[in-house]
Amino acid sequence: DAAAASFTSASAGACVTWDIAPDGTVTGFEQTSCDKPHRFEISAREDLSAYPTSEFGRNAERPDVTRQNALRDELCESATVSYLHSKWDPHGKYDIASILPPESAWDNGDRTLLCGLQTTDDHGVPQLTTGNVEASEQANLAKPGECLAIDDQQVPHVVDCGQPHQLETVSVIDLGKKFPDAYPDGKEMDKFLSDTCTAAAEDYLGGEEQLYQSTLQPFWGTVSEESWNGGTKS
């Protein structure tokens, strides 16, 4: 039998994008330059017809979401970390994901699976981003002046500061400038951030007395060693 035409010719290093209607319908799937807005950067291309089982034969049904997630973990994670030369922050804003052909292409025999990276909103919808992931800041950072509300799963979300929130960002600190050689000792990092972030909070509010009168407490996050090794320093 003639091989089925693939739904896309895009391969590792390329970026693809698509339009999403209010009801979630996807249209306009196309390859684009990574320096233009896109929703997905491809790290690997897999042919499921070569998968060492008969699971994805000519008459096989398209995998459901649970099986798609298992394929992502099995086929995409290692390939994507290798694609990024191990510079991936698993706690950052980019997720490893996969794309299967649309139902019509699958039914015609296309078994292409694309592995890649995307960033999503609170509802899991892939968002537009610009630039290659390896050259981008992967940390999920708020900007000074932005407020964060923390949900029941302890995940922070940027909200309007007029809404209930737990945190207001005063500064973003690049730890790589202070610790250029290696991941710092925990106590050393905490001491540096305590001094730096308290001073930043005072500057943000207009002085030590203003911070005291606000009754608010300086707070700072940390960078895990796993994230540090993945390239996150802020």
PDB file of C-alpha atoms in Angstrom:
ATOM      1  CA  ASP A   1       0.000   0.000   0.000  1.00  0.00           C
ATOM      2  CA  ALA A   2       1.126   3.557  -0.661  1.00  0.00           C
ATOM      3  CA  ALA A   3       2.122   5.423   2.474  1.00  0.00           C
ATOM      4  CA  ALA A   4      -0.487   7.866   3.747  1.00  0.00           C
ATOM      5  CA  ALA A   5       0.303  11.522   3.178  1.00  0.00           C
ATOM      6  CA  SER A   6       1.294  13.214   6.447  1.00  0.00           C
ATOM      7  CA  PHE A   7      -0.885  16.005   7.777  1.00  0.00           C
ATOM      8  CA  THR A   8       2.264  18.164   8.070  1.00  0.00           C
ATOM      9  CA  SER A   9       5.802  18.233   6.688  1.00  0.00           C
ATOM     10  CA  ALA A  10       7.130  20.096   9.735  1.00  0.00           C
ATOM     11  CA  SER A  11      10.015  18.426  11.577  1.00  0.00           C
ATOM     12  CA  ALA A  12      12.307  19.036  14.566  1.00  0.00           C
ATOM     13  CA  GLY A  13      13.305  22.682  14.908  1.00  0.00           C
ATOM     14  CA  ALA A  14      10.212  23.982  13.120  1.00  0.00           C
ATOM     15  CA  CYS A  15       7.279  25.750  14.744  1.00  0.00           C
ATOM     16  CA  VAL A  16       3.574  25.359  14.006  1.00  0.00           C
ATOM     17  CA  THR A  17       0.534  27.385  14.925  1.00  0.00           C
ATOM     18  CA  TRP A  18      -3.239  27.306  14.554  1.00  0.00           C
ATOM     19  CA  ASP A  19      -6.351  29.320  15.267  1.00  0.00           C
ATOM     20  CA  ILE A  20      -8.673  28.450  18.146  1.00  0.00           C
ATOM     21  CA  ALA A  21     -12.332  29.440  17.965  1.00  0.00           C
ATOM     22  CA  PRO A  22     -14.296  30.348  21.137  1.00  0.00           C
ATOM     23  CA  ASP A  23     -15.817  26.842  21.135  1.00  0.00           C
ATOM     24  CA  GLY A  24     -12.334  25.270  20.986  1.00  0.00           C
ATOM     25  CA  THR A  25     -12.455  24.348  17.295  1.00  0.00           C
ATOM     26  CA  VAL A  26      -8.999  24.314  15.686  1.00  0.00           C
ATOM     27  CA  THR A  27      -8.466  25.711  12.174  1.00  0.00           C
ATOM     28  CA  GLY A  28      -5.575  27.005  10.090  1.00  0.00           C
ATOM     29  CA  PHE A  29      -2.910  24.538  11.292  1.00  0.00           C
ATOM     30  CA  GLU A  30       0.300  25.610   9.548  1.00  0.00           C
ATOM     31  CA  GLN A  31       4.068  25.757   9.838  1.00  0.00           C
ATOM     32  CA  THR A  32       5.570  29.145  10.631  1.00  0.00           C
ATOM     33  CA  SER A  33       8.897  30.718  11.522  1.00  0.00           C
ATOM     34  CA  CYS A  34       9.777  30.358  15.197  1.00  0.00           C
ATOM     35  CA  ASP A  35      10.499  34.081  15.418  1.00  0.00           C
ATOM     36  CA  LYS A  36       6.817  34.698  14.679  1.00  0.00           C
ATOM     37  CA  PRO A  37       3.938  33.965  17.098  1.00  0.00           C
ATOM     38  CA  HIS A  38       3.306  30.208  17.300  1.00  0.00           C
ATOM     39  CA  ARG A  39       1.788  27.650  19.658  1.00  0.00           C
ATOM     40  CA  PHE A  40       4.171  24.678  19.353  1.00  0.00           C
ATOM     41  CA  GLU A  41       7.899  24.097  18.713  1.00  0.00           C
ATOM     42  CA  ILE A  42       8.649  20.641  17.326  1.00  0.00           C
ATOM     43  CA  SER A  43      11.407  18.648  19.023  1.00  0.00           C
ATOM     44  CA  ALA A  44      10.932  15.269  17.325  1.00  0.00           C
ATOM     45  CA  ARG A  45       8.814  13.518  14.718  1.00  0.00           C
ATOM     46  CA  GLU A  46       7.658   9.940  15.313  1.00  0.00           C
ATOM     47  CA  ASP A  47       5.955   7.433  13.021  1.00  0.00           C
ATOM     48  CA  LEU A  48       3.575   5.377  15.124  1.00  0.00           C
ATOM     49  CA  SER A  49       3.187   2.838  12.312  1.00  0.00           C
ATOM     50  CA  ALA A  50       6.738   1.771  13.175  1.00  0.00           C
ATOM     51  CA  TYR A  51       5.797   1.343  16.832  1.00  0.00           C
ATOM     52  CA  PRO A  52       6.802  -2.199  17.920  1.00  0.00           C
ATOM     53  CA  THR A  53       3.224  -3.451  18.348  1.00  0.00           C
ATOM     54  CA  SER A  54       0.177  -3.773  16.163  1.00  0.00           C
ATOM     55  CA  GLU A  55      -1.568  -1.087  18.240  1.00  0.00           C
ATOM     56  CA  PHE A  56      -1.477   1.543  15.492  1.00  0.00           C
ATOM     57  CA  GLY A  57      -2.311  -0.558  12.460  1.00  0.00           C
ATOM     58  CA  ARG A  58      -4.311   0.588   9.463  1.00  0.00           C
ATOM     59  CA  ASN A  59      -7.691   0.143  11.149  1.00  0.00           C
ATOM     60  CA  ALA A  60      -6.704   1.254  14.657  1.00  0.00           C
ATOM     61  CA  GLU A  61      -8.741   3.933  16.403  1.00  0.00           C
ATOM     62  CA  ARG A  62      -7.077   7.230  17.198  1.00  0.00           C
ATOM     63  CA  PRO A  63      -5.666   7.058  20.779  1.00  0.00           C
ATOM     64  CA  ASP A  64      -7.723   8.688  23.515  1.00  0.00           C
ATOM     65  CA  VAL A  65      -6.302  11.428  25.766  1.00  0.00           C
ATOM     66  CA  THR A  66      -5.011   8.950  28.377  1.00  0.00           C
ATOM     67  CA  ARG A  67      -3.081   6.964  25.749  1.00  0.00           C
ATOM     68  CA  GLN A  68      -1.856  10.173  24.116  1.00  0.00           C
ATOM     69  CA  ASN A  69      -0.404  11.286  27.451  1.00  0.00           C
ATOM     70  CA  ALA A  70       1.347   7.929  27.859  1.00  0.00           C
ATOM     71  CA  LEU A  71       2.811   8.230  24.348  1.00  0.00           C
ATOM     72  CA  ARG A  72       3.984  11.753  25.167  1.00  0.00           C
ATOM     73  CA  ASP A  73       5.802  10.505  28.269  1.00  0.00           C
ATOM     74  CA  GLU A  74       7.276   7.494  26.480  1.00  0.00           C
ATOM     75  CA  LEU A  75       8.256   8.997  23.138  1.00  0.00           C
ATOM     76  CA  CYS A  76       8.582  12.743  23.672  1.00  0.00           C
ATOM     77  CA  GLU A  77      10.157  13.508  27.034  1.00  0.00           C
ATOM     78  CA  SER A  78      13.651  12.115  26.413  1.00  0.00           C
ATOM     79  CA  ALA A  79      13.680  13.310  22.791  1.00  0.00           C
ATOM     80  CA  THR A  80      12.676  16.832  23.792  1.00  0.00           C
ATOM     81  CA  VAL A  81      15.220  17.141  26.617  1.00  0.00           C
ATOM     82  CA  SER A  82      17.881  15.947  24.156  1.00  0.00           C
ATOM     83  CA  TYR A  83      16.637  18.474  21.569  1.00  0.00           C
ATOM     84  CA  LEU A  84      17.133  21.236  24.167  1.00  0.00           C
ATOM     85  CA  HIS A  85      20.609  19.905  25.054  1.00  0.00           C
ATOM     86  CA  SER A  86      19.249  19.215  28.568  1.00  0.00           C
ATOM     87  CA  LYS A  87      18.406  22.908  29.056  1.00  0.00           C
ATOM     88  CA  TRP A  88      14.790  22.389  30.101  1.00  0.00           C
ATOM     89  CA  ASP A  89      13.188  23.610  33.319  1.00  0.00           C
ATOM     90  CA  PRO A  90      10.477  21.058  34.242  1.00  0.00           C
ATOM     91  CA  HIS A  91       8.976  23.637  36.608  1.00  0.00           C
ATOM     92  CA  GLY A  92       9.044  26.436  34.021  1.00  0.00           C
ATOM     93  CA  LYS A  93       6.419  27.745  31.646  1.00  0.00           C
ATOM     94  CA  TYR A  94       7.039  25.288  28.795  1.00  0.00           C
ATOM     95  CA  ASP A  95       5.437  21.837  28.812  1.00  0.00           C
ATOM     96  CA  ILE A  96       6.460  18.816  26.767  1.00  0.00           C
ATOM     97  CA  ALA A  97       3.472  17.905  24.606  1.00  0.00           C
ATOM     98  CA  SER A  98       2.487  15.888  21.553  1.00  0.00           C
ATOM     99  CA  ILE A  99       0.262  16.401  18.502  1.00  0.00           C
ATOM    100  CA  LEU A 100      -1.519  13.642  16.589  1.00  0.00           C
ATOM    101  CA  PRO A 101      -3.051  13.976  13.127  1.00  0.00           C
ATOM    102  CA  PRO A 102      -6.671  15.144  12.996  1.00  0.00           C
ATOM    103  CA  GLU A 103      -9.291  12.400  12.910  1.00  0.00           C
ATOM    104  CA  SER A 104      -9.684  12.578   9.121  1.00  0.00           C
ATOM    105  CA  ALA A 105      -5.934  12.161   8.507  1.00  0.00           C
ATOM    106  CA  TRP A 106      -5.708   9.351  11.081  1.00  0.00           C
ATOM    107  CA  ASP A 107      -8.562   7.493   9.369  1.00  0.00           C
ATOM    108  CA  ASN A 108      -6.640   7.796   6.071  1.00  0.00           C
ATOM    109  CA  GLY A 109      -3.647   6.033   7.636  1.00  0.00           C
ATOM    110  CA  ASP A 110      -1.470   8.934   8.817  1.00  0.00           C
ATOM    111  CA  ARG A 111       0.369   7.851  11.989  1.00  0.00           C
ATOM    112  CA  THR A 112       2.611  10.911  12.456  1.00  0.00           C
ATOM    113  CA  LEU A 113       3.165  12.060  16.058  1.00  0.00           C
ATOM    114  CA  LEU A 114       4.859  15.392  16.707  1.00  0.00           C
ATOM    115  CA  CYS A 115       6.713  15.941  19.981  1.00  0.00           C
ATOM    116  CA  GLY A 116       7.398  19.466  21.133  1.00  0.00           C
ATOM    117  CA  LEU A 117       7.024  22.305  23.583  1.00  0.00           C
ATOM    118  CA  GLN A 118       4.189  24.677  24.342  1.00  0.00           C
ATOM    119  CA  THR A 119       3.013  27.038  27.050  1.00  0.00           C
ATOM    120  CA  THR A 120      -0.632  26.909  28.123  1.00  0.00           C
ATOM    121  CA  ASP A 121      -3.151  29.030  30.006  1.00  0.00           C
ATOM    122  CA  ASP A 122      -5.003  27.965  33.168  1.00  0.00           C
ATOM    123  CA  HIS A 123      -7.358  25.837  31.053  1.00  0.00           C
ATOM    124  CA  GLY A 124      -4.606  23.985  29.187  1.00  0.00           C
ATOM    125  CA  VAL A 125      -5.058  25.905  25.938  1.00  0.00           C
ATOM    126  CA  PRO A 126      -1.750  26.370  24.045  1.00  0.00           C
ATOM    127  CA  GLN A 127      -0.793  30.043  23.956  1.00  0.00           C
ATOM    128  CA  LEU A 128       1.070  32.067  21.365  1.00  0.00           C
ATOM    129  CA  THR A 129       4.767  32.531  22.045  1.00  0.00           C
ATOM    130  CA  THR A 130       7.730  33.870  20.077  1.00  0.00           C
ATOM    131  CA  GLY A 131      11.291  32.569  19.720  1.00  0.00           C
ATOM    132  CA  ASN A 132      12.968  29.206  20.261  1.00  0.00           C
ATOM    133  CA  VAL A 133      12.562  27.690  23.716  1.00  0.00           C
ATOM    134  CA  GLU A 134      16.273  26.988  24.199  1.00  0.00           C
ATOM    135  CA  ALA A 135      17.059  30.680  23.730  1.00  0.00           C
ATOM    136  CA  SER A 136      14.114  31.866  25.848  1.00  0.00           C
ATOM    137  CA  GLU A 137      13.608  32.547  29.540  1.00  0.00           C
ATOM    138  CA  GLN A 138      11.840  29.422  30.778  1.00  0.00           C
ATOM    139  CA  ALA A 139      11.046  30.604  34.290  1.00  0.00           C
ATOM    140  CA  ASN A 140       7.375  31.384  34.876  1.00  0.00           C
ATOM    141  CA  LEU A 141       7.936  34.908  36.192  1.00  0.00           C
ATOM    142  CA  ALA A 142       5.564  37.679  37.178  1.00  0.00           C
ATOM    143  CA  LYS A 143       6.562  41.285  36.475  1.00  0.00           C
ATOM    144  CA  PRO A 144       7.045  43.969  39.143  1.00  0.00           C
ATOM    145  CA  GLY A 145       3.624  45.397  39.945  1.00  0.00           C
ATOM    146  CA  GLU A 146       1.743  42.200  39.065  1.00  0.00           C
ATOM    147  CA  CYS A 147      -0.297  40.433  41.743  1.00  0.00           C
ATOM    148  CA  LEU A 148      -0.566  36.685  42.244  1.00  0.00           C
ATOM    149  CA  ALA A 149      -3.418  34.611  43.653  1.00  0.00           C
ATOM    150  CA  ILE A 150      -2.580  31.057  44.739  1.00  0.00           C
ATOM    151  CA  ASP A 151      -5.186  28.379  44.030  1.00  0.00           C
ATOM    152  CA  ASP A 152      -6.030  25.224  45.980  1.00  0.00           C
ATOM    153  CA  GLN A 153      -3.273  23.308  44.142  1.00  0.00           C
ATOM    154  CA  GLN A 154      -0.741  25.939  45.282  1.00  0.00           C
ATOM    155  CA  VAL A 155      -0.352  27.241  41.721  1.00  0.00           C
ATOM    156  CA  PRO A 156       0.056  31.042  41.425  1.00  0.00           C
ATOM    157  CA  HIS A 157      -1.939  32.967  38.814  1.00  0.00           C
ATOM    158  CA  VAL A 158      -1.536  36.608  37.793  1.00  0.00           C
ATOM    159  CA  VAL A 159      -4.709  38.538  38.678  1.00  0.00           C
ATOM    160  CA  ASP A 160      -5.809  42.154  38.714  1.00  0.00           C
ATOM    161  CA  CYS A 161      -4.495  43.711  41.927  1.00  0.00           C
ATOM    162  CA  GLY A 162      -8.044  44.853  42.693  1.00  0.00           C
ATOM    163  CA  GLN A 163      -8.939  41.169  43.174  1.00  0.00           C
ATOM    164  CA  PRO A 164      -8.051  39.071  46.249  1.00  0.00           C
ATOM    165  CA  HIS A 165      -4.431  37.943  46.087  1.00  0.00           C
ATOM    166  CA  GLN A 166      -1.597  36.750  48.309  1.00  0.00           C
ATOM    167  CA  LEU A 167       1.433  38.303  46.625  1.00  0.00           C
ATOM    168  CA  GLU A 168       2.453  41.492  44.853  1.00  0.00           C
ATOM    169  CA  THR A 169       5.676  41.309  42.854  1.00  0.00           C
ATOM    170  CA  VAL A 170       8.245  43.992  43.638  1.00  0.00           C
ATOM    171  CA  SER A 171      11.323  42.702  41.807  1.00  0.00           C
ATOM    172  CA  VAL A 172      12.768  39.854  39.719  1.00  0.00           C
ATOM    173  CA  ILE A 173      16.242  38.771  40.855  1.00  0.00           C
ATOM    174  CA  ASP A 174      18.801  37.088  38.574  1.00  0.00           C
ATOM    175  CA  LEU A 175      20.644  34.697  40.895  1.00  0.00           C
ATOM    176  CA  GLY A 176      23.097  33.846  38.120  1.00  0.00           C
ATOM    177  CA  LYS A 177      24.801  37.221  38.586  1.00  0.00           C
ATOM    178  CA  LYS A 178      25.410  36.568  42.297  1.00  0.00           C
ATOM    179  CA  PHE A 179      26.255  32.870  41.889  1.00  0.00           C
ATOM    180  CA  PRO A 180      27.857  32.523  38.421  1.00  0.00           C
ATOM    181  CA  ASP A 181      29.836  29.357  39.071  1.00  0.00           C
ATOM    182  CA  ALA A 182      27.449  26.761  40.499  1.00  0.00           C
ATOM    183  CA  TYR A 183      24.155  26.165  42.264  1.00  0.00           C
ATOM    184  CA  PRO A 184      24.452  27.974  45.618  1.00  0.00           C
ATOM    185  CA  ASP A 185      24.143  26.521  49.082  1.00  0.00           C
ATOM    186  CA  GLY A 186      20.555  26.832  50.327  1.00  0.00           C
ATOM    187  CA  LYS A 187      21.426  28.991  53.328  1.00  0.00           C
ATOM    188  CA  GLU A 188      23.606  31.261  51.190  1.00  0.00           C
ATOM    189  CA  MET A 189      20.843  31.680  48.625  1.00  0.00           C
ATOM    190  CA  ASP A 190      18.233  32.399  51.311  1.00  0.00           C
ATOM    191  CA  LYS A 191      20.442  34.978  53.032  1.00  0.00           C
ATOM    192  CA  PHE A 192      21.097  36.776  49.742  1.00  0.00           C
ATOM    193  CA  LEU A 193      17.404  36.794  48.812  1.00  0.00           C
ATOM    194  CA  SER A 194      16.362  37.911  52.286  1.00  0.00           C
ATOM    195  CA  ASP A 195      18.604  40.967  52.073  1.00  0.00           C
ATOM    196  CA  THR A 196      17.935  41.691  48.394  1.00  0.00           C
ATOM    197  CA  CYS A 197      14.164  41.201  48.416  1.00  0.00           C
ATOM    198  CA  THR A 198      13.645  43.147  51.653  1.00  0.00           C
ATOM    199  CA  ALA A 199      15.581  46.066  50.150  1.00  0.00           C
ATOM    200  CA  ALA A 200      13.553  45.741  46.933  1.00  0.00           C
ATOM    201  CA  ALA A 201      10.283  45.837  48.912  1.00  0.00           C
ATOM    202  CA  GLU A 202      11.422  48.978  50.741  1.00  0.00           C
ATOM    203  CA  ASP A 203      12.347  50.653  47.460  1.00  0.00           C
ATOM    204  CA  TYR A 204       9.038  49.603  45.913  1.00  0.00           C
ATOM    205  CA  LEU A 205       6.994  51.118  48.762  1.00  0.00           C
ATOM    206  CA  GLY A 206       9.185  54.175  49.295  1.00  0.00           C
ATOM    207  CA  GLY A 207      11.274  53.254  52.330  1.00  0.00           C
ATOM    208  CA  GLU A 208      11.661  51.085  55.429  1.00  0.00           C
ATOM    209  CA  GLU A 209       8.954  52.971  57.368  1.00  0.00           C
ATOM    210  CA  GLN A 210       6.432  52.532  54.535  1.00  0.00           C
ATOM    211  CA  LEU A 211       7.098  48.787  54.513  1.00  0.00           C
ATOM    212  CA  TYR A 212       6.599  48.632  58.279  1.00  0.00           C
ATOM    213  CA  GLN A 213       3.372  50.647  58.138  1.00  0.00           C
ATOM    214  CA  SER A 214       1.981  48.461  55.338  1.00  0.00           C
ATOM    215  CA  THR A 215       1.981  45.453  57.752  1.00  0.00           C
ATOM    216  CA  LEU A 216       3.058  43.335  54.748  1.00  0.00           C
ATOM    217  CA  GLN A 217       5.968  40.896  54.885  1.00  0.00           C
ATOM    218  CA  PRO A 218       8.754  40.556  52.310  1.00  0.00           C
ATOM    219  CA  PHE A 219       8.604  37.114  50.679  1.00  0.00           C
ATOM    220  CA  TRP A 220      10.753  35.396  48.072  1.00  0.00           C
ATOM    221  CA  GLY A 221      10.779  32.160  46.149  1.00  0.00           C
ATOM    222  CA  THR A 222      13.799  30.012  45.387  1.00  0.00           C
ATOM    223  CA  VAL A 223      15.136  28.159  42.361  1.00  0.00           C
ATOM    224  CA  SER A 224      15.423  24.376  42.683  1.00  0.00           C
ATOM    225  CA  GLU A 225      18.625  22.671  41.604  1.00  0.00           C
ATOM    226  CA  GLU A 226      16.655  20.859  38.878  1.00  0.00           C
ATOM    227  CA  SER A 227      15.439  24.169  37.458  1.00  0.00           C
ATOM    228  CA  TRP A 228      18.903  25.713  37.847  1.00  0.00           C
ATOM    229  CA  ASN A 229      20.465  22.909  35.821  1.00  0.00           C
ATOM    230  CA  GLY A 230      17.748  23.463  33.212  1.00  0.00           C
ATOM    231  CA  GLY A 231      18.829  27.078  32.777  1.00  0.00           C
ATOM    232  CA  THR A 232      16.540  29.002  35.146  1.00  0.00           C
ATOM    233  CA  LYS A 233      18.394  31.520  37.293  1.00  0.00           C
ATOM    234  CA  SER A 234      15.642  34.093  38.109  1.00  0.00           C
TER     235      SER A 234
END
